[in-house]
Amino acid sequence: MTSPDQPTPVLTVTGGPPAAGPSGVLAACDGSDGSLWALERAMTEAELFRLPLHVLAVVNPSPVGYPPGMAELVRESVEQLVESMADGLRRSVASVQRARSRPYEGELTLHVVLGNVIEVLLAAAVSQHTLVVGTRGNGGFNRLLLGSVSTAAVHHAACPVLVVPPPPAR
């Protein structure tokens, strides 16, 4: 994924969005095909604007929360889930790097965050130049063609949003 003269991407696992720092391109990545297409486009955007690239994966282990006393019981499972997502994120970046005509050589940080996907993504986008997301459309309903995350990003993000469609069928 990196050449000898290229730094290894930094991976942080936190309870919140990427720390405020230099504005960059933020790519949401969950390992789906749509997010990989978006990640490739985010690399291109970061190169064009000479900005850092922040790749964000969000883990929401319990969308409705835990009943009293359960949080401690599932802590180990949550840690394994986060590590699995971090490994998947590393693999996603490596896969996109291999598929590009030339590797991305800019500043790259990887973030795995616990929380609600939409809330974390919108909070992370506040200080960014651009948010790049893919489309899903797995629900079968026309109104869900973009997917709930990309729809929320388009309507509520505090920065410009680039929604990347799937490539044309071959």
Tab-separated table of C-alpha atoms in Angstrom:
chain	number	residue	atom	x	y	z
A	1	MET	CA	0.000	0.000	0.000
A	2	THR	CA	2.874	2.379	0.652
A	3	SER	CA	6.252	2.761	-0.975
A	4	PRO	CA	9.463	2.889	1.068
A	5	ASP	CA	9.513	6.706	0.874
A	6	GLN	CA	5.811	7.034	1.667
A	7	PRO	CA	4.614	7.119	5.279
A	8	THR	CA	2.286	4.399	6.523
A	9	PRO	CA	-1.287	5.664	7.026
A	10	VAL	CA	-2.117	6.554	10.609
A	11	LEU	CA	-5.038	4.640	12.127
A	12	THR	CA	-6.853	6.021	15.129
A	13	VAL	CA	-9.668	4.331	17.004
A	14	THR	CA	-11.619	6.905	18.951
A	15	GLY	CA	-14.984	7.646	20.481
A	16	GLY	CA	-15.446	10.725	18.312
A	17	PRO	CA	-14.819	12.112	14.839
A	18	PRO	CA	-11.338	12.951	13.535
A	19	ALA	CA	-9.765	15.648	15.675
A	20	ALA	CA	-9.952	19.186	14.414
A	21	GLY	CA	-6.911	19.839	12.326
A	22	PRO	CA	-6.163	20.935	8.820
A	23	SER	CA	-9.210	20.842	6.584
A	24	GLY	CA	-9.135	17.955	4.167
A	25	VAL	CA	-11.211	15.533	2.185
A	26	LEU	CA	-13.283	13.201	4.354
A	27	ALA	CA	-14.284	9.844	2.866
A	28	ALA	CA	-16.868	7.603	4.501
A	29	CYS	CA	-15.910	3.948	4.062
A	30	ASP	CA	-17.776	0.871	5.257
A	31	GLY	CA	-16.162	-1.608	2.862
A	32	SER	CA	-19.131	-1.723	0.479
A	33	ASP	CA	-18.587	-1.335	-3.261
A	34	GLY	CA	-20.145	2.135	-3.115
A	35	SER	CA	-17.770	3.263	-0.410
A	36	LEU	CA	-14.757	1.912	-2.335
A	37	TRP	CA	-15.762	3.906	-5.426
A	38	ALA	CA	-16.167	6.944	-3.178
A	39	LEU	CA	-12.763	6.315	-1.574
A	40	GLU	CA	-11.074	6.223	-4.973
A	41	ARG	CA	-12.731	9.526	-5.913
A	42	ALA	CA	-11.798	11.013	-2.527
A	43	MET	CA	-8.151	10.173	-3.210
A	44	THR	CA	-8.414	11.997	-6.536
A	45	GLU	CA	-10.072	15.016	-4.870
A	46	ALA	CA	-7.402	15.160	-2.147
A	47	GLU	CA	-4.667	15.044	-4.785
A	48	LEU	CA	-6.321	17.736	-6.924
A	49	PHE	CA	-6.699	20.125	-3.996
A	50	ARG	CA	-3.465	19.007	-2.266
A	51	LEU	CA	-5.340	18.273	0.943
A	52	PRO	CA	-5.031	15.532	3.530
A	53	LEU	CA	-7.384	12.578	3.148
A	54	HIS	CA	-9.281	11.353	6.206
A	55	VAL	CA	-10.999	7.982	5.787
A	56	LEU	CA	-13.725	7.353	8.355
A	57	ALA	CA	-15.421	4.094	9.288
A	58	VAL	CA	-18.122	4.166	11.936
A	59	VAL	CA	-19.101	1.221	14.114
A	60	ASN	CA	-22.535	1.292	15.741
A	61	PRO	CA	-22.637	-1.908	17.801
A	62	SER	CA	-26.026	-1.182	19.352
A	63	PRO	CA	-28.271	1.256	17.488
A	64	VAL	CA	-30.792	1.372	20.353
A	65	GLY	CA	-28.329	1.289	23.276
A	66	TYR	CA	-27.746	-1.311	25.925
A	67	PRO	CA	-30.003	-2.098	28.857
A	68	PRO	CA	-28.514	-1.370	32.292
A	69	GLY	CA	-25.590	-3.668	33.061
A	70	MET	CA	-25.129	-4.948	29.514
A	71	ALA	CA	-22.481	-2.477	28.339
A	72	GLU	CA	-19.735	-4.105	30.395
A	73	LEU	CA	-20.797	-7.599	29.319
A	74	VAL	CA	-20.420	-6.792	25.620
A	75	ARG	CA	-17.267	-4.658	25.915
A	76	GLU	CA	-14.985	-7.408	24.581
A	77	SER	CA	-17.313	-8.058	21.649
A	78	VAL	CA	-17.362	-4.344	20.820
A	79	GLU	CA	-13.556	-4.217	20.939
A	80	GLN	CA	-13.402	-7.162	18.512
A	81	LEU	CA	-15.924	-5.434	16.249
A	82	VAL	CA	-13.856	-2.236	16.223
A	83	GLU	CA	-10.661	-4.140	15.442
A	84	SER	CA	-12.446	-6.018	12.671
A	85	MET	CA	-13.661	-2.715	11.190
A	86	ALA	CA	-10.137	-1.270	11.456
A	87	ASP	CA	-8.754	-4.290	9.603
A	88	GLY	CA	-11.481	-3.938	6.976
A	89	LEU	CA	-10.660	-0.253	6.578
A	90	ARG	CA	-6.972	-1.004	6.045
A	91	ARG	CA	-7.890	-3.642	3.449
A	92	SER	CA	-10.294	-1.262	1.700
A	93	VAL	CA	-7.610	1.404	1.358
A	94	ALA	CA	-5.085	-1.172	0.117
A	95	SER	CA	-7.594	-2.507	-2.415
A	96	VAL	CA	-8.335	0.944	-3.809
A	97	GLN	CA	-4.612	1.732	-3.913
A	98	ARG	CA	-3.931	-1.412	-5.976
A	99	ALA	CA	-6.735	-0.569	-8.428
A	100	ARG	CA	-5.548	2.995	-9.126
A	101	SER	CA	-3.322	3.764	-12.086
A	102	ARG	CA	-0.891	5.370	-9.644
A	103	PRO	CA	-0.925	5.103	-5.853
A	104	TYR	CA	-2.226	7.894	-3.664
A	105	GLU	CA	0.805	9.593	-2.148
A	106	GLY	CA	-0.750	12.349	-0.048
A	107	GLU	CA	-1.333	12.557	3.677
A	108	LEU	CA	-3.708	9.790	4.728
A	109	THR	CA	-5.308	9.062	8.092
A	110	LEU	CA	-7.739	6.277	8.912
A	111	HIS	CA	-10.335	6.647	11.661
A	112	VAL	CA	-12.610	4.046	13.234
A	113	VAL	CA	-15.197	5.643	15.476
A	114	LEU	CA	-17.917	4.212	17.708
A	115	GLY	CA	-21.324	5.831	17.373
A	116	ASN	CA	-24.270	6.544	15.126
A	117	VAL	CA	-23.048	6.592	11.529
A	118	ILE	CA	-24.916	9.706	10.439
A	119	GLU	CA	-24.201	11.697	13.625
A	120	VAL	CA	-20.473	10.878	13.550
A	121	LEU	CA	-20.159	11.604	9.831
A	122	LEU	CA	-21.917	14.965	10.099
A	123	ALA	CA	-19.822	15.960	13.128
A	124	ALA	CA	-16.606	14.979	11.327
A	125	ALA	CA	-17.610	16.925	8.203
A	126	VAL	CA	-17.898	20.255	10.046
A	127	SER	CA	-14.263	21.263	9.568
A	128	GLN	CA	-13.627	19.536	6.226
A	129	HIS	CA	-13.176	20.861	2.699
A	130	THR	CA	-15.313	18.100	1.146
A	131	LEU	CA	-17.204	15.012	2.298
A	132	VAL	CA	-17.200	12.115	-0.177
A	133	VAL	CA	-19.786	9.329	0.142
A	134	GLY	CA	-20.997	6.513	-2.061
A	135	THR	CA	-24.516	5.437	-2.898
A	136	ARG	CA	-26.141	2.274	-1.668
A	137	GLY	CA	-29.740	1.917	-2.832
A	138	ASN	CA	-30.069	-1.571	-1.341
A	139	GLY	CA	-33.588	-0.998	-0.029
A	140	GLY	CA	-35.432	-1.398	-3.315
A	141	PHE	CA	-37.400	1.829	-2.853
A	142	ASN	CA	-36.849	4.668	-5.314
A	143	ARG	CA	-36.692	7.229	-2.520
A	144	LEU	CA	-33.820	5.294	-0.949
A	145	LEU	CA	-31.750	5.253	-4.131
A	146	LEU	CA	-28.968	7.227	-2.461
A	147	GLY	CA	-29.169	5.444	0.873
A	148	SER	CA	-29.897	7.005	4.233
A	149	VAL	CA	-26.301	8.048	4.960
A	150	SER	CA	-25.700	9.804	1.651
A	151	THR	CA	-29.132	11.446	1.811
A	152	ALA	CA	-28.436	12.757	5.321
A	153	ALA	CA	-25.009	13.999	4.201
A	154	VAL	CA	-26.442	15.893	1.237
A	155	HIS	CA	-29.098	17.562	3.379
A	156	HIS	CA	-27.205	18.241	6.590
A	157	ALA	CA	-23.411	18.324	6.119
A	158	ALA	CA	-21.652	21.598	6.928
A	159	CYS	CA	-19.302	21.223	3.942
A	160	PRO	CA	-19.743	20.422	0.260
A	161	VAL	CA	-20.732	16.790	-0.357
A	162	LEU	CA	-19.689	14.695	-3.329
A	163	VAL	CA	-21.926	11.657	-3.856
A	164	VAL	CA	-20.195	9.083	-6.044
A	165	PRO	CA	-22.447	6.854	-8.149
A	166	PRO	CA	-21.455	3.346	-9.219
A	167	PRO	CA	-19.338	3.140	-12.359
A	168	PRO	CA	-21.196	2.417	-15.600
A	169	ALA	CA	-21.935	-1.264	-16.180
A	170	ARG	CA	-19.424	-2.907	-18.482
